[in-house]
Coordinates of C-alpha atoms in Angstrom, one line a residue:
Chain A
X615 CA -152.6 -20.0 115.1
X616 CA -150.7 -16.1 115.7
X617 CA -148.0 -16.0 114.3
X618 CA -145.5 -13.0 115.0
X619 CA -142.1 -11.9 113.8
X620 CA -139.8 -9.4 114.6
X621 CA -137.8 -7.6 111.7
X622 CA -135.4 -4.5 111.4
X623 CA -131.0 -3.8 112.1
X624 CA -129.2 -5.7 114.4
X625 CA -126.9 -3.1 114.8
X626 CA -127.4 0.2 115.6
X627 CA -125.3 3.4 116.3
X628 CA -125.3 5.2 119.6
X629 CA -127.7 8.1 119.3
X630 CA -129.7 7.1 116.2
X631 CA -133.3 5.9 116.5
X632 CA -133.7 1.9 116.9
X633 CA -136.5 0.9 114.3
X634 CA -138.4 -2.8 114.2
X635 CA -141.4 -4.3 112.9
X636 CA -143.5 -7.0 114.0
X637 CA -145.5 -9.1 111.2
X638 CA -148.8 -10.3 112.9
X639 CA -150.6 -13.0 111.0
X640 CA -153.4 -15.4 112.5
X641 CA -154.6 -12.3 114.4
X642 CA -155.7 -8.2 113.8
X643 CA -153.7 -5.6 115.2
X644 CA -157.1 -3.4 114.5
X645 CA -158.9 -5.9 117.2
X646 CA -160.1 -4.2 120.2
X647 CA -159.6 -7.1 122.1
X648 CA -155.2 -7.5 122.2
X649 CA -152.5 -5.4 123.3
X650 CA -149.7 -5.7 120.6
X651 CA -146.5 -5.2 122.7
X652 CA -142.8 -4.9 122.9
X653 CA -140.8 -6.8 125.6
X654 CA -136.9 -6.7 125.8
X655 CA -134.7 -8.7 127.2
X656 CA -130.8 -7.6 128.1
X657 CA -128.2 -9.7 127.9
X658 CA -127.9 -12.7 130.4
X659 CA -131.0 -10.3 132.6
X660 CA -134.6 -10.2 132.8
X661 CA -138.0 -9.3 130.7
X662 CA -138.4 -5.5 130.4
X663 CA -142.0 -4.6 129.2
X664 CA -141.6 -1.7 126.4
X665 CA -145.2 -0.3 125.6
X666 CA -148.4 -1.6 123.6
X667 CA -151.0 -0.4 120.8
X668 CA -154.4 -1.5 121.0
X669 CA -157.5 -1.0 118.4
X670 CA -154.2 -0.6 116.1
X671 CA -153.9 3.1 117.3
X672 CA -154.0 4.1 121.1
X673 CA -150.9 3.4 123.4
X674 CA -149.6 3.0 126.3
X675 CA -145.8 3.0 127.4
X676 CA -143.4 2.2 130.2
X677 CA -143.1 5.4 132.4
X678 CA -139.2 4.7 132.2
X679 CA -139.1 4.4 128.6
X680 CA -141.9 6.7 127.4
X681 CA -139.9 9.7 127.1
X682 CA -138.2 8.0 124.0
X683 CA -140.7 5.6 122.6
X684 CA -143.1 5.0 120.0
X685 CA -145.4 2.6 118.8
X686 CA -147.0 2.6 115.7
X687 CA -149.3 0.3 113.7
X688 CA -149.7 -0.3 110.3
X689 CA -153.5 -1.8 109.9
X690 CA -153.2 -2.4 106.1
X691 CA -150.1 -4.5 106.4
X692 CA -150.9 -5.9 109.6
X693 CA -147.7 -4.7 111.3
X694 CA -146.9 -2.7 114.1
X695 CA -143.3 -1.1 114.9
X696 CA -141.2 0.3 117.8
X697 CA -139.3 3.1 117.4
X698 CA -136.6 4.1 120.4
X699 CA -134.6 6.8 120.2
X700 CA -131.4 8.2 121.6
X701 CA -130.5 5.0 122.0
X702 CA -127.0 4.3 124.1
X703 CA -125.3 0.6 124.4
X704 CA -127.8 0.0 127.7
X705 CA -131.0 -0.3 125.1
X706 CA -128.5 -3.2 123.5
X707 CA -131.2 -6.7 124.1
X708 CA -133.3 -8.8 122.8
X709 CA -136.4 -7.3 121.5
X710 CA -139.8 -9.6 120.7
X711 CA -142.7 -8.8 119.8
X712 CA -146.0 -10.2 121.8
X713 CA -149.6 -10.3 122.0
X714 CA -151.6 -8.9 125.3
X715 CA -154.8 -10.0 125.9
X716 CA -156.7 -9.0 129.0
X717 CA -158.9 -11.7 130.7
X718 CA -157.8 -13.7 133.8
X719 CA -155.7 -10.7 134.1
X720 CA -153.3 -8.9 131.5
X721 CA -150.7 -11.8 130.2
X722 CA -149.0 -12.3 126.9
X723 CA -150.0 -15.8 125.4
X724 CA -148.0 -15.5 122.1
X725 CA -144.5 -14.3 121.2
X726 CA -142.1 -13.7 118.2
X727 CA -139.0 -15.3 118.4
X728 CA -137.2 -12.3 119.4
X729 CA -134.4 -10.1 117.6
X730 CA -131.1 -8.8 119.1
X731 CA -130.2 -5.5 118.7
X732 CA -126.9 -4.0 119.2
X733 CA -126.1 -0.8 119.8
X734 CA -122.3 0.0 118.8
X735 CA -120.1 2.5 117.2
Chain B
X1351 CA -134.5 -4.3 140.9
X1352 CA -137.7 -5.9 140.0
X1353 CA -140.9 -4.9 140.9
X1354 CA -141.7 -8.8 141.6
X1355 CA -139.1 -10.6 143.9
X1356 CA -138.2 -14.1 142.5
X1357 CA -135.3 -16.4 144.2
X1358 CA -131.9 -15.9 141.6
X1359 CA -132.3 -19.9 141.5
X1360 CA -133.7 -23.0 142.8
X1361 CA -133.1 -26.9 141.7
X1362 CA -134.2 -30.5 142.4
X1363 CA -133.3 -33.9 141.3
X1364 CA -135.8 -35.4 138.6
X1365 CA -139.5 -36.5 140.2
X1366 CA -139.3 -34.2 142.6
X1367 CA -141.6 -31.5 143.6
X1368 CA -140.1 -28.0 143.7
X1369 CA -141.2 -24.5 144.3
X1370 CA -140.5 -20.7 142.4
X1371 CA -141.5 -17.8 144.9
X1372 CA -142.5 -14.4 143.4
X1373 CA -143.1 -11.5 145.8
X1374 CA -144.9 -8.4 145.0
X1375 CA -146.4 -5.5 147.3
X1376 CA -150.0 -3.9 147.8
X1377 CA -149.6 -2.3 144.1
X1378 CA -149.9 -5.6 142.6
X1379 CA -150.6 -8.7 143.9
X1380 CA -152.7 -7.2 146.9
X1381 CA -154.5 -4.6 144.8
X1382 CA -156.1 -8.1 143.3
X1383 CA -154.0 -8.3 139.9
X1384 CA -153.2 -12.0 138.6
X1385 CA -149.7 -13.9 138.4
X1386 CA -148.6 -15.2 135.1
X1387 CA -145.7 -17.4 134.9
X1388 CA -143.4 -18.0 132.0
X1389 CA -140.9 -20.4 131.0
X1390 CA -137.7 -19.5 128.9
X1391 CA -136.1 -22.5 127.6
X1392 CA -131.7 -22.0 126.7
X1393 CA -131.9 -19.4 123.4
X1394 CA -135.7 -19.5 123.1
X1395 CA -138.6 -17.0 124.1
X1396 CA -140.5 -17.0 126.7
X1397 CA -143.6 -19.0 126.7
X1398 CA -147.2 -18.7 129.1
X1399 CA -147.2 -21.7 131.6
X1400 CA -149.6 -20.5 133.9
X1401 CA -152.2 -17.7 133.9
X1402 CA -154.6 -16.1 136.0
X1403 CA -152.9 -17.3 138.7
X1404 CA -153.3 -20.9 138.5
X1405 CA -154.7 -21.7 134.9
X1406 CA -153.0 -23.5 132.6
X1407 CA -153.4 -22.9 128.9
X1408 CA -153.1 -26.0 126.5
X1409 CA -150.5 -28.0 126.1
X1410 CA -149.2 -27.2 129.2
X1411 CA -148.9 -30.5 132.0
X1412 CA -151.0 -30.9 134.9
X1413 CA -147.5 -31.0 136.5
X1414 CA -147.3 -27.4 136.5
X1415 CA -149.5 -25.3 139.0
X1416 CA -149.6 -22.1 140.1
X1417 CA -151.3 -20.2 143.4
X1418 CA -151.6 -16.4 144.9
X1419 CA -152.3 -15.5 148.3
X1420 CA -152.5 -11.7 149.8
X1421 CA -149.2 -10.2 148.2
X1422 CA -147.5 -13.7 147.2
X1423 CA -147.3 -16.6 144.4
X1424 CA -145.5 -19.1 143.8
X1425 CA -145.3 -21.9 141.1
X1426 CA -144.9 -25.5 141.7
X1427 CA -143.8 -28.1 139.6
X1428 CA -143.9 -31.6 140.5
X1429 CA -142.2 -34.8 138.9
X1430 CA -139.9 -32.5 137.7
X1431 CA -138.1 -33.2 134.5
X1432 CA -134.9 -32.8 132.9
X1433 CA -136.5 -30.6 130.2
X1434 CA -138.2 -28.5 133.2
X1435 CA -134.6 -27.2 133.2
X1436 CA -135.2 -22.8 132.0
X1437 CA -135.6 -19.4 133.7
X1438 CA -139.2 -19.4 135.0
X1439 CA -140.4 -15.7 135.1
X1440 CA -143.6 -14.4 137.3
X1441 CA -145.6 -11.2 135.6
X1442 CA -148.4 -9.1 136.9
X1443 CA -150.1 -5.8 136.4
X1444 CA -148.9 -2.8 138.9
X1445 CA -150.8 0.6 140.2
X1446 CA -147.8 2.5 140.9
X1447 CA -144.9 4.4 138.2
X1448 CA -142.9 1.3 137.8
X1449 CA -144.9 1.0 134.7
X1450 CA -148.3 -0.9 134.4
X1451 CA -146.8 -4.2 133.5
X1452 CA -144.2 -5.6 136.0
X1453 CA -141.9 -8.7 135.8
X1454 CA -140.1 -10.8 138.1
X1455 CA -136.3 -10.8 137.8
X1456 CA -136.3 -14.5 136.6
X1457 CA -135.4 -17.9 138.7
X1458 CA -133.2 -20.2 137.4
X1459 CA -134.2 -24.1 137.5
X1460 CA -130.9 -26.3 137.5
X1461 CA -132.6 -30.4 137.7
X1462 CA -129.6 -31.6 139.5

């Protein structure tokens, strides 16, 4: 069974860099065959689809986002992480973690119980 | 302003049969990319109801179903419940610079 869970600040100041982990176990981040990913979720609104790393490496962002994302992942602790930067009280949202997979079209099938994040002075 | 179009809300009384709309454009839906549905339940995440259009993965009731047709889905849940009560959220996969995975804006299910 995948497991994954979301770690890092709940609070965060406008302008710094917003910094979580996700802890993957039941699963490899190295495996060619997922799209680890970052979904947010703003108060009270919608899903908001961050990025993904895949073979625990390449990556692929949100064109609205890219400019101040990164994902990274860390193969021997089976983690990967978002970083977002420049961050202003609009990034302020839930943030989980997911698995991708790509068959019968490109869905998430697990999820971390997410983490709010604020971002105040 | 989603990518995917999804009614604000919808409701039914229990055993009823209702429907969630999700509209996307030739950049999704008619370029030939799937609908996945998701159900948030109050304070939880979202969970994979329905994929690949209309497949349901385990653990999921045969009450649930989903379809696709030319740039359209919708879900459908039938002898609805009063746990069927949550946000209901289409997903797909998108050509264009909206980004390559796309959401609906979410449809909330009151069971009256």
């Amino acid at each position: 069974q995948v497991q994954l869970q979301e770690s890092g600040p709940g609070l965060v100041k406008p302008s710094q860099t917003l910094s979580l982990t996700c802890t993957v176990s039941g699963g490899s981040i190295s495996s060619g065959l997922y799209y680890w990913s970052w979904i947010r979720q703003h108060p009270g609104k919608g899903l908001e689809w961050i990025g993904y790393i895949y073979n625990g490496v390449s990556t692929y962002y949100n064109p609205s986002l890219k400019s101040r994302v990164t994902i990274s992942g860390d193969t021997s602790k089976n983690q990967f992480s978002l970083n977002l930067s420049s961050v202003t009280a609009a990034d302020t949202a839930v943030y989980y973690c997911t698995r991708g997979v790509n068959n019968y079209g490109f869905r998430f099938d697990y999820w971390g119980q997410g983490t709010l994040v604020t971002v105040s002075s | 302003q989603s990518v995917l179009t999804q009614p604000p809300s919808v409701s039914g009384a229990p055993g009823q049969r209702v429907t969630i709309s999700c509209t996307g454009s030739r950049s999704n839906f008619g370029a030939g990319y799937d609908v996945h549905w998701y159900q948030q339940l109050p304070g939880t995440a979202p969970k994979l109801l329905i994929y690949g259009n209309n497949n349901r993965p385990s653990g999921v009731p045969d009450r649930f179903s989903g379809s696709k047709s030319g740039t359209s889905a919708s879900l459908a849940i039938t002898g609805l419940q009063s746990e069927d009560e949550a946000d209901y959220y289409c997903q797909s996969y998108d050509t264009t610079l909206s980004g390559l995975v796309v959401f609906g804006g979410g449809t909330k299910l009151t069971v009256l």
